[in-house]
PDB file of C-alpha atoms in Angstrom:
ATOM      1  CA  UNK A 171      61.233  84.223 171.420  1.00 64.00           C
ATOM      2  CA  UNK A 172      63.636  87.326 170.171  1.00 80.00           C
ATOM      3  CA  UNK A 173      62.783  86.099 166.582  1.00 88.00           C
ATOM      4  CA  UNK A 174      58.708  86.035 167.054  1.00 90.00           C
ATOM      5  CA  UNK A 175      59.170  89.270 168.428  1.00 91.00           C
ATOM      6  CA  UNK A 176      60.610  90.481 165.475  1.00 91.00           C
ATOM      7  CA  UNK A 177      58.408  88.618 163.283  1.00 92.00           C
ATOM      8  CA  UNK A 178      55.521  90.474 165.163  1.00 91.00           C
ATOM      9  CA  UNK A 179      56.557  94.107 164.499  1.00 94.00           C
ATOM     10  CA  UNK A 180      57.226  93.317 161.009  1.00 94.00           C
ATOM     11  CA  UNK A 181      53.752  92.440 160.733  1.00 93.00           C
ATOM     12  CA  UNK A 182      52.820  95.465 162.046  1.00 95.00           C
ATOM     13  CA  UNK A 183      55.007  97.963 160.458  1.00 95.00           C
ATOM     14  CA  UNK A 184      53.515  96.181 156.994  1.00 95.00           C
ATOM     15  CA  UNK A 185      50.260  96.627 158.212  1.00 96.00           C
ATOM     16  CA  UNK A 186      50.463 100.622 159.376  1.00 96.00           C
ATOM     17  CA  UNK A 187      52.263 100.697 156.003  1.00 96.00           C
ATOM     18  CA  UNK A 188      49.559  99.540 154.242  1.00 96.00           C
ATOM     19  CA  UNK A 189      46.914 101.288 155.957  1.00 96.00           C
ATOM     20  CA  UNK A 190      48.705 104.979 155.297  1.00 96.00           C
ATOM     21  CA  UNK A 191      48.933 103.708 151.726  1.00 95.00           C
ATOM     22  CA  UNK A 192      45.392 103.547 150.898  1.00 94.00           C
ATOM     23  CA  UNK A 193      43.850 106.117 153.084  1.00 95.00           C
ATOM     24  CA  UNK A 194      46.937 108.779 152.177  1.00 95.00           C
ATOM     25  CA  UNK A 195      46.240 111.557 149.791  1.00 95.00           C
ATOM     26  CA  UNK A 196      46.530 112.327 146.474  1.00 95.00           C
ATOM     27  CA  UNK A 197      49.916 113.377 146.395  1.00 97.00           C
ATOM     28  CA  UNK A 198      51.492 111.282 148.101  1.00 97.00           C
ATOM     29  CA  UNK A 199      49.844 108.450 146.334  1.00 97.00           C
ATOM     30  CA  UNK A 200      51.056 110.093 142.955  1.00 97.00           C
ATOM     31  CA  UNK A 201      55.093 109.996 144.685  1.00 97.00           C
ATOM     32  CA  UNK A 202      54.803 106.422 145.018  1.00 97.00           C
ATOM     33  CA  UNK A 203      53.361 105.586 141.773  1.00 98.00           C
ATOM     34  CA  UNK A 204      56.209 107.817 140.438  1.00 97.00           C
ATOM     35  CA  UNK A 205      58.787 105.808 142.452  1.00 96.00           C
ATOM     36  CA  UNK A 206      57.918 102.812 141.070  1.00 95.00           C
ATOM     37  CA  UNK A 207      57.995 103.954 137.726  1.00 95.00           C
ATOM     38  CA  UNK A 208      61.556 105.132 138.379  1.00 94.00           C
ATOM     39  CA  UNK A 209      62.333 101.539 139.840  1.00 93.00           C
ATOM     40  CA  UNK A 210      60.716  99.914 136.462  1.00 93.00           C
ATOM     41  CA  UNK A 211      62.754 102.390 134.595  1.00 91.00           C
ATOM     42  CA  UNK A 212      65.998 101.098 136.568  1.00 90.00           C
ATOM     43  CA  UNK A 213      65.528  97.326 136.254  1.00 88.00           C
ATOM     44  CA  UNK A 214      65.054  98.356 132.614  1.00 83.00           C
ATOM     45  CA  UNK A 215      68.061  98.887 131.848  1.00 82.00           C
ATOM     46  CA  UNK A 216      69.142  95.469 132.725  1.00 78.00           C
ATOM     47  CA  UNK A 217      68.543  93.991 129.709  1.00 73.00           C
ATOM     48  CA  UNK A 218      70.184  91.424 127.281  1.00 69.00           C
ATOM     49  CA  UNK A 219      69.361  89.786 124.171  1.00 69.00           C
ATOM     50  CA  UNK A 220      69.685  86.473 123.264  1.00 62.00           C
ATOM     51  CA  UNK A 221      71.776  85.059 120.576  1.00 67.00           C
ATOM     52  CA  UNK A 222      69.780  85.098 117.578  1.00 62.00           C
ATOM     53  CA  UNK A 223      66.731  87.023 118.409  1.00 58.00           C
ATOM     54  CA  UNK A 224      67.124  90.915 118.309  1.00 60.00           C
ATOM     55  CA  UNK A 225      63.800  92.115 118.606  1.00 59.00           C
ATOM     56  CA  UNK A 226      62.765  91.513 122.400  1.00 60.00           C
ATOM     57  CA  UNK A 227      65.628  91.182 125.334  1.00 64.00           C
ATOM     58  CA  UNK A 228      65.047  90.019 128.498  1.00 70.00           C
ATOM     59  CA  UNK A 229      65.044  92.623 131.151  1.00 74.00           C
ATOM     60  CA  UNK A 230      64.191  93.028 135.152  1.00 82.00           C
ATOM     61  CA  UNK A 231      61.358  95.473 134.594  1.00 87.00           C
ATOM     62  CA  UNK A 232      58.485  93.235 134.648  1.00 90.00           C
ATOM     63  CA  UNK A 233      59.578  91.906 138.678  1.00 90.00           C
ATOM     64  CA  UNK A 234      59.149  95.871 138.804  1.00 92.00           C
ATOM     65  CA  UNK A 235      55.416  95.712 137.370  1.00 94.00           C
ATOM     66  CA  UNK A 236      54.583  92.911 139.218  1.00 94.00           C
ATOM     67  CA  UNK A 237      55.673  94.441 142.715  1.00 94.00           C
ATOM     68  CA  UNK A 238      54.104  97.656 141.964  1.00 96.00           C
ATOM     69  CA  UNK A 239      50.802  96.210 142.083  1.00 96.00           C
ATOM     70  CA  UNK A 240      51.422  94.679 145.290  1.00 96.00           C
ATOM     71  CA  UNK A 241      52.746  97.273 146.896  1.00 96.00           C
ATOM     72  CA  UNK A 242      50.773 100.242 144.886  1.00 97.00           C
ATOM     73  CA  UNK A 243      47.518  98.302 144.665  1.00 96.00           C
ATOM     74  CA  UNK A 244      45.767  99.528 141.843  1.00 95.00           C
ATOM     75  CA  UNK A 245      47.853 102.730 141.749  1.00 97.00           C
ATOM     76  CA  UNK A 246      50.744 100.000 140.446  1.00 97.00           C
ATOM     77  CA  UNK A 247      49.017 100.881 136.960  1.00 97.00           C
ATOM     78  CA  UNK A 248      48.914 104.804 137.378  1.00 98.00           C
ATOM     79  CA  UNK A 249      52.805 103.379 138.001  1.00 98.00           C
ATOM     80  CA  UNK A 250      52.851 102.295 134.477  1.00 97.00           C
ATOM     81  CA  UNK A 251      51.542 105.000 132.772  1.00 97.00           C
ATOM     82  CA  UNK A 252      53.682 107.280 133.959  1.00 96.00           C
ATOM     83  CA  UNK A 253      57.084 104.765 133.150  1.00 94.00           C
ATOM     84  CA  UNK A 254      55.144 104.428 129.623  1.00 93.00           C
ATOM     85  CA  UNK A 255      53.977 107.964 129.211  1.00 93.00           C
ATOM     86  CA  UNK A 256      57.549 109.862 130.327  1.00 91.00           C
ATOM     87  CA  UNK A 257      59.455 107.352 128.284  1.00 88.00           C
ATOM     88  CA  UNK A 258      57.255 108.497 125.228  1.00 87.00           C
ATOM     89  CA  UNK A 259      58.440 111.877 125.809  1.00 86.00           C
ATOM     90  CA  UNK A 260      61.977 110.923 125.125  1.00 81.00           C
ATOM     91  CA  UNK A 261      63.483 109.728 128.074  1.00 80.00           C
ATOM     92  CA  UNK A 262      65.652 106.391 127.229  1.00 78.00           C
ATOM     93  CA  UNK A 263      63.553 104.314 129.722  1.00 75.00           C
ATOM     94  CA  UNK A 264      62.857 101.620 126.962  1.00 67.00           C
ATOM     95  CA  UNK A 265      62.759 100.897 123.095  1.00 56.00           C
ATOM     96  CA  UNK A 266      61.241 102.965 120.912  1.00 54.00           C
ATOM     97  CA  UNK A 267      57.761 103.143 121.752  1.00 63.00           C
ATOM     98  CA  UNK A 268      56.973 102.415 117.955  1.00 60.00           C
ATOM     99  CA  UNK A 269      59.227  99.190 118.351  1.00 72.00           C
ATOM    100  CA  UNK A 270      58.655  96.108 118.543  1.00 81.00           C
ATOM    101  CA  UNK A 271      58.134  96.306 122.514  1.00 83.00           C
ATOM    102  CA  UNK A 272      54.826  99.062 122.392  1.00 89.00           C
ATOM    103  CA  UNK A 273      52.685  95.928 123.111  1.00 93.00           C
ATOM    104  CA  UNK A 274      54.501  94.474 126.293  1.00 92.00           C
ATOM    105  CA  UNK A 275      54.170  98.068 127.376  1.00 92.00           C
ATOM    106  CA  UNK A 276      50.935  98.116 127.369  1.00 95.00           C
ATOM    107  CA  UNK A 277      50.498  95.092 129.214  1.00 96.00           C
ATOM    108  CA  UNK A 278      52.744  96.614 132.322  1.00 96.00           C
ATOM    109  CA  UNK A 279      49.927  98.683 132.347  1.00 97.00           C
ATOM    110  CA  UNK A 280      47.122  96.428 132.433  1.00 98.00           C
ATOM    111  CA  UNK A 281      49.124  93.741 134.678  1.00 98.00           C
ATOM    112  CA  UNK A 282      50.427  95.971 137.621  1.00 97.00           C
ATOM    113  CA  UNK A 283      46.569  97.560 137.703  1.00 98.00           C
ATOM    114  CA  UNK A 284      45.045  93.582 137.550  1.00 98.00           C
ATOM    115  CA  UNK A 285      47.603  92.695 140.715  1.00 98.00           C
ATOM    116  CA  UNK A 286      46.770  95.563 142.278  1.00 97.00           C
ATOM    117  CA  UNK A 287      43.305  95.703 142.201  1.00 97.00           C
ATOM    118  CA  UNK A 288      43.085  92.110 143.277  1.00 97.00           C
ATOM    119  CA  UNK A 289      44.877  91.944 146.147  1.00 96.00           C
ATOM    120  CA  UNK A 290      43.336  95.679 147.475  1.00 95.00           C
ATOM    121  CA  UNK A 291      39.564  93.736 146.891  1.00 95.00           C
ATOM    122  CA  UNK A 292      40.187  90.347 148.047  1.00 95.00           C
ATOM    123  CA  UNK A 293      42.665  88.934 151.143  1.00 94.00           C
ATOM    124  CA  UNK A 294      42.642  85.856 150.074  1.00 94.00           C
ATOM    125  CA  UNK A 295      44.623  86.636 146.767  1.00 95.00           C
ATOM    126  CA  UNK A 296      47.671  87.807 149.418  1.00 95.00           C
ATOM    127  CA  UNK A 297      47.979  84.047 150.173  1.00 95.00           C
ATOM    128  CA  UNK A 298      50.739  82.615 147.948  1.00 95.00           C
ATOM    129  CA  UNK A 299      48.127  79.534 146.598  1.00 94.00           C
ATOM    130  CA  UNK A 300      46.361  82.949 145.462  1.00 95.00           C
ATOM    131  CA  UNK A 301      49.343  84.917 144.229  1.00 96.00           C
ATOM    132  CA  UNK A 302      50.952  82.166 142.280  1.00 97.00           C
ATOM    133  CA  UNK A 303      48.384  82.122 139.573  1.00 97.00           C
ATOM    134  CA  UNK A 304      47.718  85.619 140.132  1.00 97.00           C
ATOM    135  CA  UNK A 305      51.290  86.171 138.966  1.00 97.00           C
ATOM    136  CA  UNK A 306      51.237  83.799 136.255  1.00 97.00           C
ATOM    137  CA  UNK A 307      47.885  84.582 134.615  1.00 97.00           C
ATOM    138  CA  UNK A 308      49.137  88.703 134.658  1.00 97.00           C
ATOM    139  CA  UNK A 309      52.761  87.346 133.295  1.00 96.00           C
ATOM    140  CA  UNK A 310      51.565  85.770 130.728  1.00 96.00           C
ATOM    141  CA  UNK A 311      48.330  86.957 129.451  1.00 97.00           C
ATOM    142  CA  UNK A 312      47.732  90.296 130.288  1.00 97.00           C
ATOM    143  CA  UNK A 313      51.691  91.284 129.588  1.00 96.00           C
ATOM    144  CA  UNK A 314      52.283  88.028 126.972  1.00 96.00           C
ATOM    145  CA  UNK A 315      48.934  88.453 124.781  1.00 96.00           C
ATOM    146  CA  UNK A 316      49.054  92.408 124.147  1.00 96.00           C
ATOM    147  CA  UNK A 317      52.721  92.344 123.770  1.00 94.00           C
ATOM    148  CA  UNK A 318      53.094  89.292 120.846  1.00 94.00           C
ATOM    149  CA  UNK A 319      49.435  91.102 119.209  1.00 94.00           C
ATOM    150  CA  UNK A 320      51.136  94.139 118.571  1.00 94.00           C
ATOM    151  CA  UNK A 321      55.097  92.361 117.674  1.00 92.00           C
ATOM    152  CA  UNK A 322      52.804  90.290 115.105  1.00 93.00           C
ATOM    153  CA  UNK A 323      51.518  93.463 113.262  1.00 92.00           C
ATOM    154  CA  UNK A 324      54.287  95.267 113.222  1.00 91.00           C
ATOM    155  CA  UNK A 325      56.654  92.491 112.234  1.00 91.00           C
ATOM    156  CA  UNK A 326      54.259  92.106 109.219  1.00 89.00           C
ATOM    157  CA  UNK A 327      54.013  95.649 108.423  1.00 90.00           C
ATOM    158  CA  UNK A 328      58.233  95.930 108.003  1.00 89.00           C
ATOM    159  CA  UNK A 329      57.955  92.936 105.408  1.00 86.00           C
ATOM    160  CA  UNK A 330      58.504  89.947 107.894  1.00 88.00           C
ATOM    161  CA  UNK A 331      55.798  87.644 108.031  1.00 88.00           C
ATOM    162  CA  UNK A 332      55.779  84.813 110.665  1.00 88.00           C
ATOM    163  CA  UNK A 333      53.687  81.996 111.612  1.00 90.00           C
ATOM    164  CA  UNK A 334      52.353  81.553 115.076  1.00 90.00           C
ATOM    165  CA  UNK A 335      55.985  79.088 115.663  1.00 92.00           C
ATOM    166  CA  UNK A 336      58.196  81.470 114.333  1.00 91.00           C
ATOM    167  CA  UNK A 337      56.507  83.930 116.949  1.00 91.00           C
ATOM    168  CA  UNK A 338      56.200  81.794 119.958  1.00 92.00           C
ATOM    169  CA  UNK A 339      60.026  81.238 118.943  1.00 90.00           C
ATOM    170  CA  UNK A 340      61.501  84.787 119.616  1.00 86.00           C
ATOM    171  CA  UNK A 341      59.120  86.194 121.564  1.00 87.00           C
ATOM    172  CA  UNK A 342      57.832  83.373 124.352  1.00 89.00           C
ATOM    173  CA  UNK A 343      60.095  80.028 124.033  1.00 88.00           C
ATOM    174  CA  UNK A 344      63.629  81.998 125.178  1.00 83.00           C
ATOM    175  CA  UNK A 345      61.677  84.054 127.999  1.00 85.00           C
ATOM    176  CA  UNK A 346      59.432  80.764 129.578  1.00 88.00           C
ATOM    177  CA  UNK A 347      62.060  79.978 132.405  1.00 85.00           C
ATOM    178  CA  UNK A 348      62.929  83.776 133.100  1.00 83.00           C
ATOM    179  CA  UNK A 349      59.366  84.789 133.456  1.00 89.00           C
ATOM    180  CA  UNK A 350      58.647  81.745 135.377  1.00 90.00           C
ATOM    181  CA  UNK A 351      61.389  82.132 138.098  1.00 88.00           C
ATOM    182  CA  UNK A 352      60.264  86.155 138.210  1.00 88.00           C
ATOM    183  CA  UNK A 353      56.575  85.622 138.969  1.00 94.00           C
ATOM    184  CA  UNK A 354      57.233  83.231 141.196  1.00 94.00           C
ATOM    185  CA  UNK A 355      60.105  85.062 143.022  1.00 92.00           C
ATOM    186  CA  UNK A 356      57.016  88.270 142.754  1.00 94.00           C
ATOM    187  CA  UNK A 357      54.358  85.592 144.535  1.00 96.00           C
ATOM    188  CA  UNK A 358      56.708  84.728 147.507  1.00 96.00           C
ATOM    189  CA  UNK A 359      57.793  88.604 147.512  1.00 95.00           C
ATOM    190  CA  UNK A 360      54.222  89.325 147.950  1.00 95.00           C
ATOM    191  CA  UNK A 361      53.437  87.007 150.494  1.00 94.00           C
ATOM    192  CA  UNK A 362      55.799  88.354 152.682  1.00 94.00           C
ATOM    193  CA  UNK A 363      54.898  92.014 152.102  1.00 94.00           C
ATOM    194  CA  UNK A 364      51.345  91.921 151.883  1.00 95.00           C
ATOM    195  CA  UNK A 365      48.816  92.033 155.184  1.00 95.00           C
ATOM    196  CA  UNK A 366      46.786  89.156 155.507  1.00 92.00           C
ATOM    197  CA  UNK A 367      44.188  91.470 157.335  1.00 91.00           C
ATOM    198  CA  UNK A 368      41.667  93.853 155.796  1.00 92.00           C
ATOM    199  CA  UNK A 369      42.966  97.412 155.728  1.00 93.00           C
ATOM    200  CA  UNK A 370      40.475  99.261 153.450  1.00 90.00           C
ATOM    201  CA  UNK A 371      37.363  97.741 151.553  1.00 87.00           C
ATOM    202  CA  UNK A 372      38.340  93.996 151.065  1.00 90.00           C
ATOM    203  CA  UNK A 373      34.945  91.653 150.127  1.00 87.00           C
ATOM    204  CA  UNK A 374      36.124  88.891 151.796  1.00 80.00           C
ATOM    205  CA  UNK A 375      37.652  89.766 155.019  1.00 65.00           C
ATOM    206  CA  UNK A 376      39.469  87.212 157.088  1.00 53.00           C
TER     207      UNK A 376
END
């Protein structure tokens, strides 16, 4: 009984949570999307290459880009920009921007806005049947597909040239279990944190 109790208020300190997230003001929406971007800037730096391959390491900012969208809605990607945009300025949040990582930077971007503006419009995406492929499709297309675009150019314009294999190889084939065990751990995360009740302009209200 003490534990439903629990359970209940939980629910509905998410759901006040929620509420004062989207109807709060400017400001206050801009603090939290700077937040995040210091959390993605944090799990960042927890990063490691793997023996052999030193052009992309494996790091814990994309849980961070995954949760900002759920928590952020689409203000995960305003998020994003400003992790990408202060880290351009000099700040040693990430690579070079002109490295080899410029592309999976872009897709934090378009990823954390996707989640976000999904789950905001539609309830049932807050369902974990909905958020496991929601988390899989933004891991790896919109993050996967911009980021091994832009490591193909620029691998080819410093005088290495590889074949789709030799790409997959350093840049998808080491990371496959990591990213899978993230955006699933991100789905579950979500489930738990998001309402399953309509709290601004939701289409399909349940």
């Amino acid at each position: 009984m003490e534990i439903t109790l629990y359970i209940n208020k939980y629910k509905e300190l998410r759901y006040k949570f929620y509420k004062w997230k989207y109807e709060t003001g400017y400001i206050y929406k801009l603090l939290l999307a700077f937040n995040f971007a210091l959390l993605t800037a944090l799990l960042a730096q927890v990063r490691f290459y793997l023996p052999g391959n030193a052009f992309v390491p494996i790091t814990g900012q994309t849980f961070a880009v995954l949760l900002a969208g759920v928590i952020l809605g689409r203000w995960g990607g305003i998020s994003q920009i400003m992790y990408v945009g202060l880290g351009a300025t000099g700040l040693p949040w990430f690579a070079n921007i002109t490295g080899t990582t410029i592309g999976y930077l872009i897709g934090f971007i378009l990823a954390s806005f996707f989640i976000g503006y999904i789950t905001e419009k539609y309830v049932k995406s807050r369902m974990l049947y909905g958020m496991l492929p929601l988390m899989f499709f933004t891991t790896f297309v919109l993050i996967y597909l911009p980021g091994l675009t832009y490591l193909y150019f620029y691998m080819n314009s410093i005088g290495i040239s590889l074949n789709i294999l030799e790409l997959l190889s350093i840049a998808v084939i080491p990371f496959i279990i990591g990213d899978i065990i993230k955006a699933v751990a991100a789905a579950f995360f979500a489930k738990a944190m998001i309402p399953k009740k309509s709290y601004g302009r939701e289409v399909d209200i349940v």
